[in-house]
Amino acid sequence: MSDAMLNEQVEATKGKMVMNQIPADIVGESPLHHADLETLASRGQDQGGVHLKEKSLQGLLILRAKPDEAQMAEIESVLGVALPTTPLTSVEMAGGKGDVSVRWVSPDEWFIVVPATVAFQLESDFQTSVSGHYSLVNVSSGYTILQLSGDNVVDVLKKSTPIDVHPSVFPVGKVVSSVFAKSGAMMLRRIGDNAFELIIRRSFADYIWLWLQDASMEYGLVIEA
Amino acid sequence: MAQQTNNETRRLSAGGRIDRSKPITFTFNDKQYKGYEGDTLASALLANGVDIIGRSFKYSRPRGIVAAGAEEPNAIMQLGATEATQIPNVRATQQALYDGLVCKVTNGWPNVDNDLMGWVGKLGGKMMPPGFYYKTFMYPKSMWETYESYIRKAAGLGRSPKENDPDRYDNMNQHCDVLVVGGGPAGLMAALTAARGGARVILADEQNEFGGSLLSSKESIGNKPATEWVDDVVTELARFDNVQLLTHATVNGYHDHNFLTIHQHLTDQSFDKAPNGKICQRLHRVRAKWVVLATGAHERPLVYGNNDVPGCMVANAVSTYIQRYGVVPGKDLVLMTTNDNAYRAALDWHDAGHNVVAIVDTRKNSKGTLVEAARERGMTVMLGSGVVDVQGSKRVTSVSIAKLNEAGDQVEGSVIEVKADTVASSGGWSPVIHLSCHTGSRPVWSDEVVGFLPGPSQQQQLTAGAMNGAYSTAAALEQGMNAGQSALEKLAMKMADVSVPETETLDEAEPMALFHIPHPKPTHKAPKQFVDLQNDVTAAGIELACREGFESIEHVKRYTAMGFGTDQGKLGNINGMAIAAKYLKQSIPETGTTIFRPNYTPVTFGAIAGRDCGELFEPKRYTAMHQWHMEHGAKFEDVGQWKRPWYYPKAGETMQEALNRECLATRESVGILDASTLGKIDIQGKDAREFLGRVYTNAWAKLAVGKCRYGLMCGEDGMVFDDGVTSCLAENHFLMTTTTGGAAHVLSWLELYHQTEWPELEVYFTSVTDHWATMTISGPNSRRLLETLTDGDVSKESMSFMDWRAMTVAGVPARVFRISFTGELSFEINVQANYGMHVWKALFEQGKQFNLTPYGTETMHILRAEKGFIIAGQDTDGSVHPFDLGMPWAVSMQKPFSFIGKRGMQREDCVRKDRKQLVGLKTTDPSVVLPEGAQGVFDPKASIPMPMVGHVSSSYWSANLGRSVAMGFVKGGHDKMGQKVYYPLVDGRVVEAEICSPVFLDPKGERQNV
Amino acid sequence: MLHIYCPHCGESRDEEEFHPAGQAHIERPKDPDACTDKEWGEFLYFRRNPRGVHHELWVHAAGCRKFFNMTRNTQTYEIKEVYKLGEQPSVVAE
Ligand SMILES: [Zn+2]
């Protein structure tokens, strides 16, 4: 590696490379940028059974690890919360380095949501503080988060996924990966009685945006900025 | 223009569950009629005195409404006020009447009353025995297509609309503890019990309201009218959060692991075209922990002469039309029955003030409660008798009655004829066991019930009520409650606090097991005795099938078409089996059983497709720069689900002109490609390098940080399935790229080997395909362009070919890879996709001075073909290994670990000298572009079939070379350089080509190394 | 449509979240280069096709992306058990 590469933006210690991927003064375009949800929020209907909001431009990371006790503790000290090890659960914490939410994906995989600017810090902290075998990958631009709520949100989810979202088996905090319409990947997490968070892949975002408009048409769709 | 017709002639002035304050106008066969809210299409037609609603499938005989529910075989309508809203095969008995409804008969082309096909029927049974279509129309074979279209048109299978359906359909995934199928007494009781016990319940019924048989019953439950009890139960159920009540919802299929489909009618019961946004029909896909089948029973009509003449109905339907719709479907009734229950029809007819001519009871004795009630009203009850045939063509005019022997299989004595316009018949009831059959459970014959009962449960299934042969309301209620409690117990929930309400008890005499009423003439000479009205199968036809050797009931069904079509044998199957059994002198269970398959009633394609149609038919995946491509006139190509720019025509340009321009601009100055769709996988761990060495054919042990390398991926059979460049980001950190279409498969492949074969290797894989936007600038000016936007040193000295560096591009942190798929000096810029558009636009801002030209996948294909670079999936097809491709440099046989594909590609067949090998193909006439897929031969004069030696896999016009370029497979091609191969084309031309190196341009690779 | 219990996620999901990946317990030969063509061909191509109990490899493709084994009756579609990689089935054909 040339010396030019080694500056404060790029770190390659312990055989891994992390770099700050976000420019300081340029605003990114989220996967639903083209839909212009802000205009729809201000000019669209304000009554309806389904409410949609894109929680755009977050810091998103995928952690792979099979942590032993020591690594578990190191990860907890970096994240501020312990990794949820019970399948299909999530944890979140506000404050500290910023809001952090960690979702179980598989026995050796977690999806981490932090404010956009925290992602690189988190990667760097892992480099310095977490030992052993793991992989932490910044995927901030690879996904976006949709918040869905309203009286008919469950009806729209029933049209879209084979997952049973009844509160008796899908309480607040539960998180699942499944299919959404014909898109093969999504994560769904309940954040309230009638409120869910949907994490979808960037390239499928327009398809799911069209799908949600269509599926919620009979109930009325309200866009929130 | 629709013309007004007469008023309702058969409607009672009071009674029924219709709303006389809400009149409705509808159109049937271009005539306008009136009905009321609460009517079905069938009840409204009957009220208006419409006798003929179609013509029969084979004999084209006039047909009328026979039943009142899903079992109706004749009244199959083509619905829809406009071409776009046509729905075929709608049962009039299941369609709610709405204002403005327009329908036509399905059968009876060209019209109901005077049918061109009629001659076939009139020529009589001799002309069209069963197997008619097999026996006659199969010869001559070449004529079958002509016959088929004629038969299809004439037979009236309905027609699909020629315009797009404007309505919206959807699917809904449901989960519940207990799905109760059927909302009659048993189903309501089961649902109430399960709901009170706290279970999540779905209650589905195919009718417009719950209640089933109770809706047309005068009995009382819990000391109140049955319909009031129904209302109370439904009201209570509706109060539970965990209960979903679905009406107009037919449970159509019972599939593996307690997965059931429910076809629910919504706005199609109220509108021709749904109000904006509303759903026309919905398919519920239900996963139920337990299922309670309470599907009831269908009354069996009896089989007698001319029993298809309009006016012949099943007894229970007569009661339903009177009680529920206030319609008496005739003036003078003859009831024929084998049981007490059917006496209700005569009682209801009489109580509505109409004339009951006679009750013809096939039994020698009868003195149950209902029988006595008939006698008290002074009706004529003829015991030990049967209706042997009826007269009339468009409506019954008279009825022939004769004494029967004890067994009911012979006519005894003379035949008397009475005037009547309606014959109601009942041969008892057939439990509706269809859904139980769907699970693979074989039904079991019961002599006591005189019908098939559901076989042993194959799934988490309970049954209750009439489908178990428990025909009394009291028994249905009790079985429903027990099924509900049983489901609760199996779900480990507490028993519900519920008890069976009080009901009246009736004395009922034994029914007689009789199906086929004998005629004074032998069956084959008697007037037609129909078994399956929808498919025109007669008793004589079944006997003929048996006589011709079709003794298995499954063969009889296929030979006669009994139980085919949308009917599924609901009314006819058991009668047909009984007739076959009688002819073969064996019992019904010895003759076979009856199996039903999904779906119970027809399902529209709209409901099946749901919202997976139009724009949503298949996901379309877009890159972060898609908006720019659209704004700049790109034509798109589908690559998997991705929409990739194909080429960017300027005004007035043909595709070839655009491609020529894009190709020349790239090689002369600089072009740009959106390569974001390439699969990208982040690989980390101390064993990442070892893992790469096992899944790629070449060596990775020494790839230095900052370097990139091309690799081939093979299966264990040694055949190439993907390729791409992998870069070393840090000692234990790599970025792999895959083909666009192969991304998901490659990631899954890596996981498969890691999880199953080599879990000890410390390595993790994470897809970053969508995270990085990738743009490739290619051409001699690409470095100068990049230099205007980066803080990095991209000079030849500090960044050689196959190096990568981190730097900023247009202010955005980027990873830049100096790799090339065009053979030109190229840089692949990766930035977070959220900033892709910013960087892309900045490149064009600076690119003006270099005539930066966007190019799509087609130009990419041409440029790489000029260089002889393969595309996995185009120049590979799962049967070629790296040596076939002429890429031995990409295989390292010396690696310590036997990499995937190594052993496979060394098999005897893989080392043959005459394998098809990839070569360049230079057409003798440089202006000829070989078609891809063309098959080559060595001797164009060889006799047909010519020995084929391989196909053209890639072929293009190269503007840079001013000639065509092609690659293809030729047997032993690597040793045949300079020899000729010929391509005989379908248009008769034979194209001659010379076998050459696939590298047509810059064979020394100087352009990419500048 | 099958209802499949994922041993990693700990709950049953619809079949559409899963992909079958062929017969279970097929191990890549430890020394491929020492295999004869016939042995390699058998590893590559020869699979059981029983009517009745069968052991299959599945992956929870849309869920946790983990592979696991399933013992399934190919005739009735009954799933007898699922178990993780490296484990042996407790239900086998008679
Ligand atoms: Zn799983």
Short mmCIF file of N, CA, C and O and ligand atoms in Angstrom, two decimals, chain C residues 6 8-9 18 60 63-65, ligand 1:
data_model
loop_
_atom_site.label_atom_id
_atom_site.label_comp_id
_atom_site.label_asym_id
_atom_site.label_seq_id
_atom_site.Cartn_x
_atom_site.Cartn_y
_atom_site.Cartn_z
N CYS C 6 -37.15 -23.26 11.40
CA CYS C 6 -35.72 -22.98 11.23
C CYS C 6 -35.03 -23.17 12.58
O CYS C 6 -35.37 -22.49 13.55
N HIS C 8 -32.28 -22.25 13.54
CA HIS C 8 -31.47 -21.09 13.95
C HIS C 8 -32.35 -19.93 14.41
O HIS C 8 -32.04 -19.26 15.39
N CYS C 9 -33.45 -19.69 13.70
CA CYS C 9 -34.35 -18.61 14.07
C CYS C 9 -35.29 -19.04 15.20
O CYS C 9 -35.85 -18.21 15.90
N PHE C 18 -37.38 -20.26 2.11
CA PHE C 18 -36.32 -21.27 2.09
C PHE C 18 -35.99 -21.74 0.68
O PHE C 18 -36.83 -21.61 -0.23
N HIS C 60 -32.18 -21.21 4.90
CA HIS C 60 -33.20 -20.20 5.22
C HIS C 60 -32.82 -18.92 4.46
O HIS C 60 -32.34 -17.94 5.03
N GLY C 63 -34.22 -15.54 5.38
CA GLY C 63 -34.17 -15.27 6.80
C GLY C 63 -32.74 -15.13 7.29
O GLY C 63 -32.05 -14.17 6.94
N CYS C 64 -32.26 -16.13 8.02
CA CYS C 64 -30.93 -16.04 8.63
C CYS C 64 -29.82 -16.48 7.68
O CYS C 64 -28.65 -16.39 8.04
N ARG C 65 -30.16 -16.98 6.50
CA ARG C 65 -29.20 -17.43 5.48
C ARG C 65 -28.34 -18.60 5.95
O ARG C 65 -27.27 -18.87 5.42
ZN ZN D 1 -33.50 -18.99 10.10
#
